[in-house]
XYZ file of N, CA and C in Angstrom:
519
model
N 38.352 16.683 108.682
C 39.257 15.821 109.440
C 39.923 16.655 110.532
N 39.815 16.217 111.773
C 40.395 16.982 112.871
C 41.814 16.504 113.154
N 42.670 17.447 113.510
C 44.053 17.140 113.825
C 44.153 16.817 115.312
N 44.651 15.644 115.617
C 44.783 15.225 117.014
C 46.096 15.764 117.584
N 46.067 16.248 118.824
C 47.267 16.861 119.400
C 48.367 15.850 119.719
N 49.611 16.257 119.470
C 50.767 15.448 119.845
C 50.978 15.582 121.347
N 51.460 14.494 121.935
C 51.734 14.511 123.368
C 53.188 14.890 123.613
N 53.391 15.811 124.519
C 54.725 16.309 124.827
C 55.448 15.430 125.841
N 54.721 14.901 126.808
C 55.331 14.145 127.900
C 55.075 12.657 127.694
N 56.137 11.908 127.469
C 56.012 10.484 127.187
C 56.430 9.653 128.394
N 55.787 8.523 128.526
C 56.120 7.573 129.583
C 57.075 6.546 129.001
N 58.209 6.367 129.623
C 59.162 5.362 129.160
C 58.631 3.965 129.491
N 59.032 3.010 128.686
C 58.605 1.629 128.923
C 59.080 1.175 130.307
N 58.239 0.455 131.005
C 58.508 -0.049 132.356
C 58.674 1.077 133.384
N 58.226 2.264 133.059
C 58.310 3.402 133.969
C 56.920 3.620 134.554
N 56.824 3.955 135.822
C 55.529 4.119 136.488
C 55.184 5.593 136.673
N 55.183 6.329 135.560
C 54.919 7.767 135.623
C 53.661 8.150 134.851
N 52.836 7.184 134.527
C 51.667 7.443 133.681
C 50.689 8.436 134.310
N 50.570 8.434 135.615
C 49.604 9.295 136.305
C 49.911 10.777 136.074
N 51.162 11.158 136.368
C 51.539 12.559 136.218
C 51.734 12.945 134.756
N 52.279 12.046 133.950
C 52.518 12.400 132.549
C 51.201 12.559 131.791
N 50.197 11.762 132.104
C 48.884 11.924 131.457
C 48.278 13.275 131.832
N 48.338 13.619 133.122
C 47.821 14.913 133.572
C 48.597 16.052 132.923
N 49.924 15.940 132.882
C 50.757 16.986 132.275
C 50.394 17.188 130.805
N 50.159 16.108 130.084
C 49.787 16.226 128.666
C 48.451 16.940 128.485
N 47.479 16.609 129.301
C 46.168 17.253 129.178
C 46.267 18.747 129.487
N 46.937 19.099 130.573
C 47.051 20.511 130.934
C 47.926 21.276 129.942
N 48.948 20.642 129.407
C 49.781 21.298 128.394
C 48.951 21.601 127.149
N 48.119 20.651 126.755
C 47.284 20.842 125.563
C 46.333 22.029 125.711
N 45.819 22.261 126.899
C 44.880 23.376 127.072
C 45.588 24.645 127.558
N 46.899 24.691 127.299
C 47.710 25.894 127.520
C 48.005 26.217 128.979
N 47.870 25.254 129.870
C 48.300 25.446 131.260
C 49.718 24.884 131.362
N 50.633 25.545 130.666
C 51.986 24.998 130.506
C 52.781 24.999 131.803
N 52.584 25.999 132.654
C 53.316 26.024 133.925
C 52.904 24.835 134.788
N 51.614 24.575 134.870
C 51.136 23.415 135.622
C 51.680 22.130 135.002
N 51.648 22.032 133.676
C 52.166 20.836 132.993
C 53.639 20.620 133.317
N 54.427 21.686 133.294
C 55.849 21.553 133.609
C 56.075 21.168 135.061
N 55.274 21.713 135.964
C 55.382 21.320 137.372
C 55.028 19.845 137.563
N 54.004 19.382 136.836
C 53.640 17.965 136.907
C 54.744 17.091 136.322
N 55.405 17.580 135.273
C 56.517 16.844 134.674
C 57.628 16.634 135.705
N 57.937 17.679 136.455
C 58.958 17.558 137.499
C 58.520 16.523 138.529
N 57.235 16.556 138.910
C 56.734 15.572 139.865
C 56.824 14.159 139.309
N 56.448 13.981 138.025
C 56.459 12.605 137.526
C 57.873 12.085 137.341
N 58.843 12.967 137.174
C 60.231 12.510 137.110
C 60.723 12.045 138.473
N 60.145 12.603 139.540
C 60.575 12.267 140.898
C 59.684 11.228 141.567
N 58.533 10.908 140.977
C 57.515 10.186 141.731
C 57.389 8.705 141.439
N 58.234 8.138 140.651
C 58.083 6.729 140.326
C 57.901 5.902 141.607
N 56.825 5.174 141.666
C 56.472 4.313 142.796
C 56.082 5.089 144.058
N 55.795 6.354 143.954
C 55.387 7.124 145.130
C 53.975 6.714 145.527
N 53.759 6.400 146.784
C 52.475 5.857 147.212
C 51.395 6.921 147.420
N 51.752 8.194 147.450
C 50.752 9.238 147.634
C 50.628 10.104 146.383
N 50.597 9.484 145.229
C 50.555 10.232 143.983
C 49.315 11.107 143.864
N 48.176 10.625 144.318
C 46.941 11.404 144.202
C 47.041 12.685 145.019
N 47.555 12.599 146.222
C 47.689 13.800 147.052
C 48.691 14.779 146.445
N 49.806 14.269 145.930
C 50.790 15.127 145.262
C 50.181 15.823 144.054
N 49.421 15.070 143.267
C 48.779 15.628 142.075
C 47.799 16.727 142.460
N 46.939 16.448 143.429
C 45.942 17.441 143.846
C 46.612 18.704 144.388
N 47.648 18.554 145.180
C 48.341 19.710 145.758
C 48.978 20.563 144.659
N 49.622 19.932 143.698
C 50.248 20.673 142.600
C 49.208 21.415 141.774
N 48.088 20.779 141.534
C 47.014 21.427 140.775
C 46.464 22.621 141.568
N 46.249 22.432 142.863
C 45.721 23.525 143.695
C 46.643 24.739 143.669
N 47.933 24.518 143.838
C 48.901 25.623 143.855
C 48.865 26.376 142.525
N 48.858 25.650 141.425
C 48.887 26.283 140.108
C 47.548 26.892 139.717
N 46.450 26.267 140.104
C 45.132 26.802 139.757
C 44.872 28.132 140.449
N 45.409 28.306 141.640
C 45.219 29.567 142.337
C 45.791 30.746 141.541
N 46.815 30.476 140.734
C 47.396 31.528 139.904
C 46.519 31.835 138.692
N 45.791 30.850 138.192
C 45.028 31.005 136.949
C 43.569 31.361 137.167
N 42.946 30.700 138.106
C 41.502 30.829 138.269
C 41.149 31.143 139.711
N 40.146 31.946 139.886
C 39.644 32.196 141.235
C 38.749 31.056 141.682
N 37.993 30.521 140.756
C 37.029 29.474 141.110
C 37.320 28.195 140.338
N 37.603 27.159 141.060
C 37.801 25.836 140.477
C 37.467 24.826 141.563
N 37.271 23.589 141.157
C 37.035 22.548 142.156
C 37.808 21.296 141.772
N 38.204 20.568 142.790
C 38.861 19.281 142.585
C 38.044 18.243 143.334
N 37.573 17.252 142.610
C 36.803 16.162 143.197
C 37.621 14.889 143.043
N 37.663 14.081 144.075
C 38.391 12.820 144.008
C 37.399 11.679 144.227
N 37.222 10.861 143.208
C 36.338 9.700 143.299
C 37.191 8.450 143.449
N 36.841 7.597 144.369
C 37.551 6.332 144.535
C 36.534 5.210 144.436
N 36.773 4.327 143.498
C 35.929 3.152 143.285
C 34.441 3.503 143.318
N 34.074 4.473 142.517
C 32.675 4.893 142.400
C 32.066 4.149 141.210
N 31.248 3.153 141.480
C 30.675 2.329 140.418
C 29.743 3.117 139.504
N 29.297 4.275 139.951
C 28.400 5.084 139.117
C 29.141 5.945 138.105
N 30.477 6.044 138.212
C 31.240 6.878 137.292
C 31.664 6.060 136.082
N 31.149 6.431 134.935
C 31.528 5.797 133.671
C 32.103 6.888 132.781
N 33.407 6.875 132.580
C 34.073 7.940 131.835
C 33.560 8.045 130.394
N 33.084 6.946 129.832
C 32.598 6.974 128.447
C 31.269 7.703 128.301
N 30.449 7.668 129.340
C 29.121 8.278 129.241
C 28.942 9.525 130.100
N 29.861 9.764 131.008
C 29.723 10.927 131.898
C 29.891 12.224 131.106
N 28.979 13.166 131.260
C 29.065 14.433 130.517
C 30.343 15.226 130.802
N 30.966 15.038 131.957
C 32.204 15.749 132.266
C 33.328 15.415 131.284
N 33.266 14.226 130.690
C 34.300 13.798 129.743
C 34.319 14.650 128.481
N 33.231 15.346 128.220
C 33.124 16.131 126.984
C 33.190 17.633 127.229
N 33.472 18.036 128.446
C 33.465 19.470 128.765
C 34.831 20.092 128.547
N 34.808 21.356 128.096
C 36.044 22.101 127.850
C 36.619 22.698 129.132
N 35.869 22.678 130.209
C 36.375 23.245 131.459
C 36.653 22.172 132.511
N 36.855 20.932 132.073
C 37.085 19.826 133.003
C 38.194 18.913 132.493
N 39.115 18.578 133.387
C 40.139 17.575 133.106
C 39.939 16.447 134.110
N 39.916 15.223 133.609
C 39.764 14.040 134.464
C 41.060 13.242 134.385
N 41.696 13.033 135.519
C 42.899 12.201 135.586
C 42.489 10.935 136.337
N 42.685 9.785 135.711
C 42.112 8.566 136.294
C 43.081 7.399 136.273
N 42.926 6.526 137.264
C 43.630 5.254 137.257
C 42.650 4.206 136.757
N 43.170 3.280 135.967
C 42.320 2.299 135.293
C 42.562 0.906 135.842
N 41.484 0.238 136.187
C 41.544 -1.154 136.644
C 41.207 -2.030 135.435
N 42.000 -3.074 135.264
C 41.733 -3.942 134.119
C 40.671 -4.980 134.446
N 40.228 -5.683 133.435
C 39.203 -6.700 133.604
C 39.774 -8.094 133.757
N 41.079 -8.221 133.951
C 41.696 -9.524 134.155
C 41.330 -10.047 135.546
N 41.638 -11.295 135.795
C 41.233 -11.941 137.038
C 41.693 -11.210 138.293
N 42.935 -10.691 138.278
C 43.422 -10.025 139.487
C 42.843 -8.618 139.637
N 42.270 -8.063 138.562
C 41.621 -6.754 138.630
C 42.533 -5.639 139.095
N 43.813 -5.741 138.739
C 44.785 -4.758 139.194
C 44.685 -3.428 138.462
N 45.290 -2.413 139.070
C 45.358 -1.101 138.430
C 46.510 -1.177 137.443
N 46.217 -0.972 136.177
C 47.204 -1.178 135.125
C 47.806 0.103 134.576
N 47.056 1.187 134.631
C 47.526 2.367 133.917
C 46.759 3.589 134.416
N 47.209 4.748 133.976
C 46.499 5.990 134.262
C 46.458 6.808 132.976
N 45.437 7.603 132.847
C 45.267 8.449 131.663
C 44.449 9.667 132.070
N 44.333 10.603 131.146
C 43.546 11.812 131.412
C 42.575 12.034 130.255
N 41.491 12.756 130.555
C 40.481 13.068 129.545
C 40.161 14.553 129.626
N 40.067 15.172 128.464
C 39.602 16.561 128.353
C 38.832 16.672 127.040
N 37.626 17.200 127.084
C 36.840 17.461 125.878
C 36.780 16.244 124.947
N 36.563 15.082 125.535
C 36.439 13.817 124.808
C 37.744 13.354 124.151
N 38.876 13.936 124.545
C 40.183 13.466 124.087
C 40.822 12.661 125.207
N 41.468 11.588 124.845
C 42.075 10.646 125.775
C 43.591 10.795 125.707
N 44.199 11.151 126.834
C 45.636 11.383 126.917
C 46.299 10.213 127.626
N 46.922 9.342 126.847
C 47.646 8.181 127.352
C 49.111 8.420 127.002
N 49.955 8.553 127.996
C 51.347 8.952 127.769
C 52.211 7.883 127.098
N 51.638 6.719 126.804
C 52.380 5.728 126.024
C 52.148 5.924 124.526
N 51.210 6.794 124.174
C 50.911 7.079 122.774
C 51.630 8.353 122.325
N 51.679 8.573 121.018
C 52.295 9.785 120.484
C 51.309 10.939 120.390
N 50.024 10.627 120.304
C 48.988 11.649 120.168
C 47.834 11.348 121.117
N 47.050 12.373 121.414
C 45.797 12.156 122.138
C 44.810 11.574 121.131
N 43.977 10.668 121.579
C 43.009 10.022 120.690
C 41.602 10.270 121.225
N 40.593 10.122 120.377
C 39.222 10.267 120.884
C 38.946 9.234 121.985
N 38.259 9.659 123.022
C 37.887 8.756 124.107
C 36.970 7.668 123.559
N 37.321 6.421 123.815
C 36.514 5.302 123.316
C 36.800 4.058 124.154
N 35.953 3.074 124.006
C 36.167 1.787 124.674
C 37.477 1.168 124.189
N 37.775 1.333 122.905
C 39.014 0.783 122.341
C 40.240 1.407 123.012
N 40.234 2.733 123.206
C 41.370 3.405 123.848
C 41.556 2.895 125.275
N 40.457 2.723 126.011
C 40.543 2.206 127.375
C 41.064 0.764 127.390
N 40.610 -0.048 126.457
C 41.093 -1.430 126.375
C 42.583 -1.469 126.064
N 43.028 -0.595 125.154
C 44.448 -0.536 124.809
C 45.286 -0.261 126.058
N 44.818 0.670 126.876
C 45.555 1.045 128.079
C 45.604 -0.071 129.117
N 44.657 -0.976 129.079
C 44.563 -2.051 130.079
C 44.918 -3.406 129.492
N 45.817 -3.417 128.547
C 46.296 -4.657 127.945
C 45.152 -5.516 127.421
N 44.203 -4.859 126.764
C 43.141 -5.572 126.075
C 41.862 -5.810 126.844
N 41.827 -5.509 128.130
C 40.633 -5.822 128.903
C 40.373 -4.747 129.954
N 39.610 -3.726 129.586
C 39.287 -2.635 130.509
C 38.213 -3.090 131.477
N 38.435 -2.832 132.765
C 37.449 -3.168 133.785
C 36.629 -1.951 134.160
N 37.265 -1.002 134.860
C 36.579 0.231 135.247
C 37.602 1.282 135.662
N 37.103 2.481 135.928
C 37.944 3.532 136.464
C 38.068 3.275 137.957
N 39.283 3.068 138.427
C 39.493 2.815 139.851
C 39.328 4.097 140.646
N 40.005 5.154 140.227
C 39.851 6.446 140.896
C 39.993 7.549 139.858
N 39.435 8.691 140.175
C 39.505 9.822 139.251
C 39.641 11.115 140.031
N 40.547 11.960 139.580
C 40.655 13.315 140.087
C 40.038 14.188 139.007
N 38.973 14.877 139.354
C 38.237 15.681 138.379
C 38.458 17.149 138.716
N 39.088 17.857 137.789
C 39.381 19.277 137.975
C 38.441 20.059 137.069
N 37.614 20.893 137.681
C 36.655 21.703 136.922
C 36.942 23.169 137.188
N 37.131 23.934 136.121
C 37.352 25.374 136.258
C 36.000 26.029 136.083
N 35.673 26.972 136.914
C 34.359 27.599 136.794
C 34.344 28.709 135.754
N 35.523 29.073 135.232
C 35.550 30.067 134.166
C 34.862 29.512 132.934
N 34.293 30.396 132.127
C 33.534 29.950 130.977
C 34.420 29.294 129.922
N 35.629 29.809 129.731
C 36.506 29.296 128.677
C 37.807 28.790 129.272
N 38.377 27.780 128.649
C 39.686 27.314 129.069
C 40.748 28.272 128.518
N 41.983 28.094 128.914
C 43.061 29.013 128.539
C 43.255 29.081 127.027
N 43.121 27.958 126.337
C 43.334 27.943 124.888
C 42.315 28.838 124.187
N 41.060 28.735 124.549
C 40.019 29.557 123.948
C 40.235 31.024 124.305
N 40.597 31.295 125.555
C 40.820 32.677 125.984
C 41.960 33.320 125.196
N 43.057 32.590 124.980
C 44.187 33.130 124.230
C 43.807 33.420 122.787
N 43.009 32.566 122.165
C 42.553 32.807 120.787
C 41.680 34.049 120.727
N 40.816 34.234 121.701
C 39.940 35.409 121.731
C 40.756 36.689 121.894
N 41.792 36.632 122.746
C 42.644 37.810 122.936
C 43.338 38.185 121.630
N 43.843 37.186 120.899
C 44.521 37.452 119.636
C 43.576 38.066 118.621
N 42.329 37.617 118.584
C 41.349 38.142 117.624
C 41.008 39.595 117.922
N 40.985 39.961 119.187
C 40.639 41.334 119.576
C 41.699 42.337 119.182
N 42.935 41.910 119.088
C 44.043 42.825 118.794
C 44.012 43.332 117.389
């Protein structure tokens, strides 16, 4: 039985901070705590900010330069070929996907945002990260998931994420 990680950054009810809080939770879980804390500051200030994607990418770029020499940030907008459930990036230890979710209701509005790392789904309205599944996506979209509206995909070219690297350092000592 695997232990699912608790989420540190919670989204308050009726608060529009899901984008940054989901990203902060994913990065905090993989030991990028400085980036997570910087994102937390952004999500406290960003409610209803219309350029959230640009703010998110800029914050990630600034912090990634301190951690990794090689990384990439890809931004997909309404890419019908991207399916988070089947895309291999969803299961990689060196990739975090921060996405906005469009529901399947008639208006097809963007309902929520969440993040994915190593097949774990970080939804800041939950207490823990859960396995990525159709059910988790439906929960986030009030019962009817449509598709991923946009996704910021952060891939580190290093072989191991920070959590694995820290464990290896401890074992060597």
